[in-house]
Amino acid sequence: MNNILTDTYKKWIITVTPENKLCSHFSFTITSPTGYEQHVTMGGDNEKRAFERAKEMIDMEIEFDRENS
């Protein structure tokens, strides 16, 4: 469980890291194509959920950017 996992989603980079924080076992960082990073310490209780939450957050960021441009 010491592996750092990465994936891309809609040109964003997702990095999921094992990190115990309260009831969460994984954190994640999302990085936009322009280099903007956001870190979530309580990303999920398993790797799959952390990736799902990261993708949800990316979708929200893209929609927010679309509404404000």
mmCIF file of N, CA and C in Angstrom:
data_model
loop_
_atom_site.group_PDB
_atom_site.id
_atom_site.type_symbol
_atom_site.label_atom_id
_atom_site.label_comp_id
_atom_site.label_asym_id
_atom_site.label_seq_id
_atom_site.Cartn_x
_atom_site.Cartn_y
_atom_site.Cartn_z
ATOM 1 N N MET A 1 0.813 -1.195 0.000
ATOM 2 C CA MET A 1 0.000 0.000 0.000
ATOM 3 C C MET A 1 0.856 1.259 0.000
ATOM 4 N N ASN A 2 2.103 1.168 -0.383
ATOM 5 C CA ASN A 2 2.987 2.330 -0.401
ATOM 6 C C ASN A 2 3.124 2.924 -1.791
ATOM 7 N N ASN A 3 2.338 2.439 -2.736
ATOM 8 C CA ASN A 3 2.477 2.904 -4.105
ATOM 9 C C ASN A 3 1.704 4.189 -4.351
ATOM 10 N N ILE A 4 2.360 5.098 -5.051
ATOM 11 C CA ILE A 4 1.698 6.310 -5.523
ATOM 12 C C ILE A 4 1.171 5.991 -6.917
ATOM 13 N N LEU A 5 -0.115 6.220 -7.139
ATOM 14 C CA LEU A 5 -0.742 5.903 -8.414
ATOM 15 C C LEU A 5 -1.070 7.187 -9.160
ATOM 16 N N THR A 6 -0.933 7.153 -10.476
ATOM 17 C CA THR A 6 -1.275 8.326 -11.282
ATOM 18 C C THR A 6 -2.166 7.907 -12.440
ATOM 19 N N ASP A 7 -2.945 8.853 -12.910
ATOM 20 C CA ASP A 7 -3.819 8.651 -14.058
ATOM 21 C C ASP A 7 -4.075 10.024 -14.666
ATOM 22 N N THR A 8 -4.569 10.047 -15.881
ATOM 23 C CA THR A 8 -4.977 11.306 -16.491
ATOM 24 C C THR A 8 -6.467 11.238 -16.786
ATOM 25 N N TYR A 9 -7.107 12.393 -16.695
ATOM 26 C CA TYR A 9 -8.539 12.509 -16.940
ATOM 27 C C TYR A 9 -8.787 13.893 -17.510
ATOM 28 N N LYS A 10 -9.284 13.933 -18.739
ATOM 29 C CA LYS A 10 -9.562 15.203 -19.419
ATOM 30 C C LYS A 10 -8.350 16.138 -19.401
ATOM 31 N N LYS A 11 -7.172 15.548 -19.639
ATOM 32 C CA LYS A 11 -5.877 16.244 -19.699
ATOM 33 C C LYS A 11 -5.369 16.713 -18.338
ATOM 34 N N TRP A 12 -6.059 16.391 -17.248
ATOM 35 C CA TRP A 12 -5.598 16.680 -15.897
ATOM 36 C C TRP A 12 -4.850 15.454 -15.387
ATOM 37 N N ILE A 13 -3.906 15.662 -14.491
ATOM 38 C CA ILE A 13 -3.167 14.560 -13.873
ATOM 39 C C ILE A 13 -3.716 14.337 -12.471
ATOM 40 N N ILE A 14 -3.992 13.074 -12.162
ATOM 41 C CA ILE A 14 -4.459 12.687 -10.829
ATOM 42 C C ILE A 14 -3.365 11.847 -10.189
ATOM 43 N N THR A 15 -2.973 12.214 -8.977
ATOM 44 C CA THR A 15 -2.003 11.440 -8.209
ATOM 45 C C THR A 15 -2.676 11.014 -6.909
ATOM 46 N N VAL A 16 -2.759 9.703 -6.693
ATOM 47 C CA VAL A 16 -3.370 9.150 -5.482
ATOM 48 C C VAL A 16 -2.264 8.547 -4.628
ATOM 49 N N THR A 17 -2.256 8.923 -3.349
ATOM 50 C CA THR A 17 -1.200 8.510 -2.426
ATOM 51 C C THR A 17 -1.811 7.891 -1.173
ATOM 52 N N PRO A 18 -1.276 6.749 -0.710
ATOM 53 C CA PRO A 18 -1.735 6.206 0.572
ATOM 54 C C PRO A 18 -1.433 7.200 1.692
ATOM 55 N N GLU A 19 -2.441 7.585 2.454
ATOM 56 C CA GLU A 19 -2.265 8.547 3.543
ATOM 57 C C GLU A 19 -3.442 8.395 4.501
ATOM 58 N N ASN A 20 -3.170 7.932 5.697
ATOM 59 C CA ASN A 20 -4.224 7.769 6.692
ATOM 60 C C ASN A 20 -4.511 9.094 7.380
ATOM 61 N N LYS A 21 -5.753 9.530 7.285
ATOM 62 C CA LYS A 21 -6.206 10.776 7.906
ATOM 63 C C LYS A 21 -7.645 10.540 8.341
ATOM 64 N N LEU A 22 -7.845 10.443 9.644
ATOM 65 C CA LEU A 22 -9.158 10.136 10.208
ATOM 66 C C LEU A 22 -9.708 8.864 9.557
ATOM 67 N N CYS A 23 -10.850 8.941 8.872
ATOM 68 C CA CYS A 23 -11.450 7.738 8.286
ATOM 69 C C CYS A 23 -10.993 7.488 6.845
ATOM 70 N N SER A 24 -10.127 8.318 6.325
ATOM 71 C CA SER A 24 -9.659 8.191 4.950
ATOM 72 C C SER A 24 -8.293 7.507 4.909
ATOM 73 N N HIS A 25 -8.075 6.717 3.863
ATOM 74 C CA HIS A 25 -6.799 6.017 3.710
ATOM 75 C C HIS A 25 -5.990 6.493 2.504
ATOM 76 N N PHE A 26 -6.566 7.423 1.729
ATOM 77 C CA PHE A 26 -5.880 7.920 0.540
ATOM 78 C C PHE A 26 -6.106 9.415 0.372
ATOM 79 N N SER A 27 -5.073 10.095 -0.103
ATOM 80 C CA SER A 27 -5.191 11.497 -0.493
ATOM 81 C C SER A 27 -5.024 11.555 -2.006
ATOM 82 N N PHE A 28 -5.360 12.695 -2.587
ATOM 83 C CA PHE A 28 -5.105 12.857 -4.014
ATOM 84 C C PHE A 28 -4.761 14.303 -4.325
ATOM 85 N N THR A 29 -4.057 14.460 -5.426
ATOM 86 C CA THR A 29 -3.730 15.773 -5.972
ATOM 87 C C THR A 29 -4.180 15.784 -7.421
ATOM 88 N N ILE A 30 -4.843 16.866 -7.815
ATOM 89 C CA ILE A 30 -5.188 17.037 -9.224
ATOM 90 C C ILE A 30 -4.366 18.205 -9.757
ATOM 91 N N THR A 31 -3.862 18.038 -10.975
ATOM 92 C CA THR A 31 -3.044 19.069 -11.613
ATOM 93 C C THR A 31 -3.638 19.377 -12.982
ATOM 94 N N SER A 32 -3.960 20.644 -13.190
ATOM 95 C CA SER A 32 -4.570 21.065 -14.458
ATOM 96 C C SER A 32 -3.521 21.067 -15.567
ATOM 97 N N PRO A 33 -3.962 21.143 -16.820
ATOM 98 C CA PRO A 33 -3.007 21.232 -17.931
ATOM 99 C C PRO A 33 -2.092 22.454 -17.840
ATOM 100 N N THR A 34 -2.521 23.496 -17.101
ATOM 101 C CA THR A 34 -1.690 24.695 -16.954
ATOM 102 C C THR A 34 -0.775 24.633 -15.735
ATOM 103 N N GLY A 35 -0.866 23.550 -14.942
ATOM 104 C CA GLY A 35 0.015 23.389 -13.792
ATOM 105 C C GLY A 35 -0.595 23.737 -12.448
ATOM 106 N N TYR A 36 -1.845 24.188 -12.428
ATOM 107 C CA TYR A 36 -2.532 24.511 -11.172
ATOM 108 C C TYR A 36 -2.827 23.223 -10.406
ATOM 109 N N GLU A 37 -2.417 23.159 -9.122
ATOM 110 C CA GLU A 37 -2.592 21.956 -8.305
ATOM 111 C C GLU A 37 -3.550 22.187 -7.152
ATOM 112 N N GLN A 38 -4.296 21.130 -6.835
ATOM 113 C CA GLN A 38 -5.137 21.120 -5.639
ATOM 114 C C GLN A 38 -4.931 19.775 -4.952
ATOM 115 N N HIS A 39 -4.768 19.811 -3.634
ATOM 116 C CA HIS A 39 -4.532 18.593 -2.859
ATOM 117 C C HIS A 39 -5.693 18.368 -1.895
ATOM 118 N N VAL A 40 -6.163 17.131 -1.818
ATOM 119 C CA VAL A 40 -7.240 16.746 -0.904
ATOM 120 C C VAL A 40 -6.692 15.652 0.005
ATOM 121 N N THR A 41 -6.575 15.944 1.301
ATOM 122 C CA THR A 41 -5.980 14.973 2.230
ATOM 123 C C THR A 41 -6.907 13.809 2.539
ATOM 124 N N MET A 42 -8.204 14.046 2.558
ATOM 125 C CA MET A 42 -9.152 12.969 2.833
ATOM 126 C C MET A 42 -9.835 12.573 1.526
ATOM 127 N N GLY A 43 -9.070 11.871 0.680
ATOM 128 C CA GLY A 43 -9.530 11.560 -0.667
ATOM 129 C C GLY A 43 -10.433 10.362 -0.794
ATOM 130 N N GLY A 44 -10.346 9.433 0.145
ATOM 131 C CA GLY A 44 -11.213 8.263 0.060
ATOM 132 C C GLY A 44 -10.711 7.117 0.907
ATOM 133 N N ASP A 45 -11.595 6.149 1.123
ATOM 134 C CA ASP A 45 -11.215 4.997 1.942
ATOM 135 C C ASP A 45 -10.524 3.910 1.129
ATOM 136 N N ASN A 46 -10.551 4.030 -0.210
ATOM 137 C CA ASN A 46 -9.792 3.109 -1.058
ATOM 138 C C ASN A 46 -9.344 3.852 -2.320
ATOM 139 N N GLU A 47 -8.450 3.215 -3.080
ATOM 140 C CA GLU A 47 -7.887 3.857 -4.276
ATOM 141 C C GLU A 47 -8.973 4.225 -5.282
ATOM 142 N N LYS A 48 -9.903 3.299 -5.499
ATOM 143 C CA LYS A 48 -10.965 3.532 -6.479
ATOM 144 C C LYS A 48 -11.778 4.769 -6.120
ATOM 145 N N ARG A 49 -12.151 4.888 -4.855
ATOM 146 C CA ARG A 49 -12.961 6.040 -4.432
ATOM 147 C C ARG A 49 -12.170 7.339 -4.545
ATOM 148 N N ALA A 50 -10.878 7.303 -4.245
ATOM 149 C CA ALA A 50 -10.051 8.505 -4.373
ATOM 150 C C ALA A 50 -10.005 8.975 -5.829
ATOM 151 N N PHE A 51 -9.854 8.033 -6.763
ATOM 152 C CA PHE A 51 -9.865 8.406 -8.182
ATOM 153 C C PHE A 51 -11.232 8.952 -8.595
ATOM 154 N N GLU A 52 -12.308 8.339 -8.107
ATOM 155 C CA GLU A 52 -13.653 8.833 -8.429
ATOM 156 C C GLU A 52 -13.848 10.262 -7.933
ATOM 157 N N ARG A 53 -13.440 10.521 -6.713
ATOM 158 C CA ARG A 53 -13.598 11.869 -6.149
ATOM 159 C C ARG A 53 -12.746 12.883 -6.908
ATOM 160 N N ALA A 54 -11.538 12.473 -7.300
ATOM 161 C CA ALA A 54 -10.671 13.369 -8.068
ATOM 162 C C ALA A 54 -11.326 13.729 -9.400
ATOM 163 N N LYS A 55 -11.919 12.746 -10.068
ATOM 164 C CA LYS A 55 -12.589 13.003 -11.345
ATOM 165 C C LYS A 55 -13.802 13.911 -11.163
ATOM 166 N N GLU A 56 -14.545 13.708 -10.078
ATOM 167 C CA GLU A 56 -15.680 14.588 -9.782
ATOM 168 C C GLU A 56 -15.202 16.025 -9.583
ATOM 169 N N MET A 57 -14.087 16.174 -8.899
ATOM 170 C CA MET A 57 -13.541 17.506 -8.637
ATOM 171 C C MET A 57 -13.065 18.160 -9.940
ATOM 172 N N ILE A 58 -12.443 17.383 -10.806
ATOM 173 C CA ILE A 58 -12.001 17.902 -12.104
ATOM 174 C C ILE A 58 -13.203 18.363 -12.921
ATOM 175 N N ASP A 59 -14.256 17.558 -12.954
ATOM 176 C CA ASP A 59 -15.465 17.950 -13.686
ATOM 177 C C ASP A 59 -16.026 19.262 -13.148
ATOM 178 N N MET A 60 -16.024 19.425 -11.827
ATOM 179 C CA MET A 60 -16.507 20.671 -11.224
ATOM 180 C C MET A 60 -15.619 21.845 -11.612
ATOM 181 N N GLU A 61 -14.303 21.655 -11.597
ATOM 182 C CA GLU A 61 -13.378 22.728 -11.971
ATOM 183 C C GLU A 61 -13.578 23.143 -13.431
ATOM 184 N N ILE A 62 -13.750 22.167 -14.309
ATOM 185 C CA ILE A 62 -13.961 22.467 -15.728
ATOM 186 C C ILE A 62 -15.267 23.228 -15.918
ATOM 187 N N GLU A 63 -16.326 22.787 -15.254
ATOM 188 C CA GLU A 63 -17.619 23.471 -15.361
ATOM 189 C C GLU A 63 -17.545 24.886 -14.787
ATOM 190 N N PHE A 64 -16.883 25.041 -13.656
ATOM 191 C CA PHE A 64 -16.719 26.361 -13.047
ATOM 192 C C PHE A 64 -15.969 27.295 -13.993
ATOM 193 N N ASP A 65 -14.906 26.781 -14.597
ATOM 194 C CA ASP A 65 -14.122 27.585 -15.533
ATOM 195 C C ASP A 65 -14.963 27.972 -16.752
ATOM 196 N N ARG A 66 -15.768 27.037 -17.231
ATOM 197 C CA ARG A 66 -16.631 27.295 -18.391
ATOM 198 C C ARG A 66 -17.654 28.388 -18.072
ATOM 199 N N GLU A 67 -18.237 28.333 -16.880
ATOM 200 C CA GLU A 67 -19.242 29.323 -16.491
ATOM 201 C C GLU A 67 -18.645 30.713 -16.287
ATOM 202 N N ASN A 68 -17.363 30.777 -15.955
ATOM 203 C CA ASN A 68 -16.734 32.060 -15.647
ATOM 204 C C ASN A 68 -15.819 32.571 -16.748
ATOM 205 N N SER A 69 -15.907 31.997 -17.939
ATOM 206 C CA SER A 69 -15.072 32.519 -19.019
ATOM 207 C C SER A 69 -15.880 33.210 -20.077
#
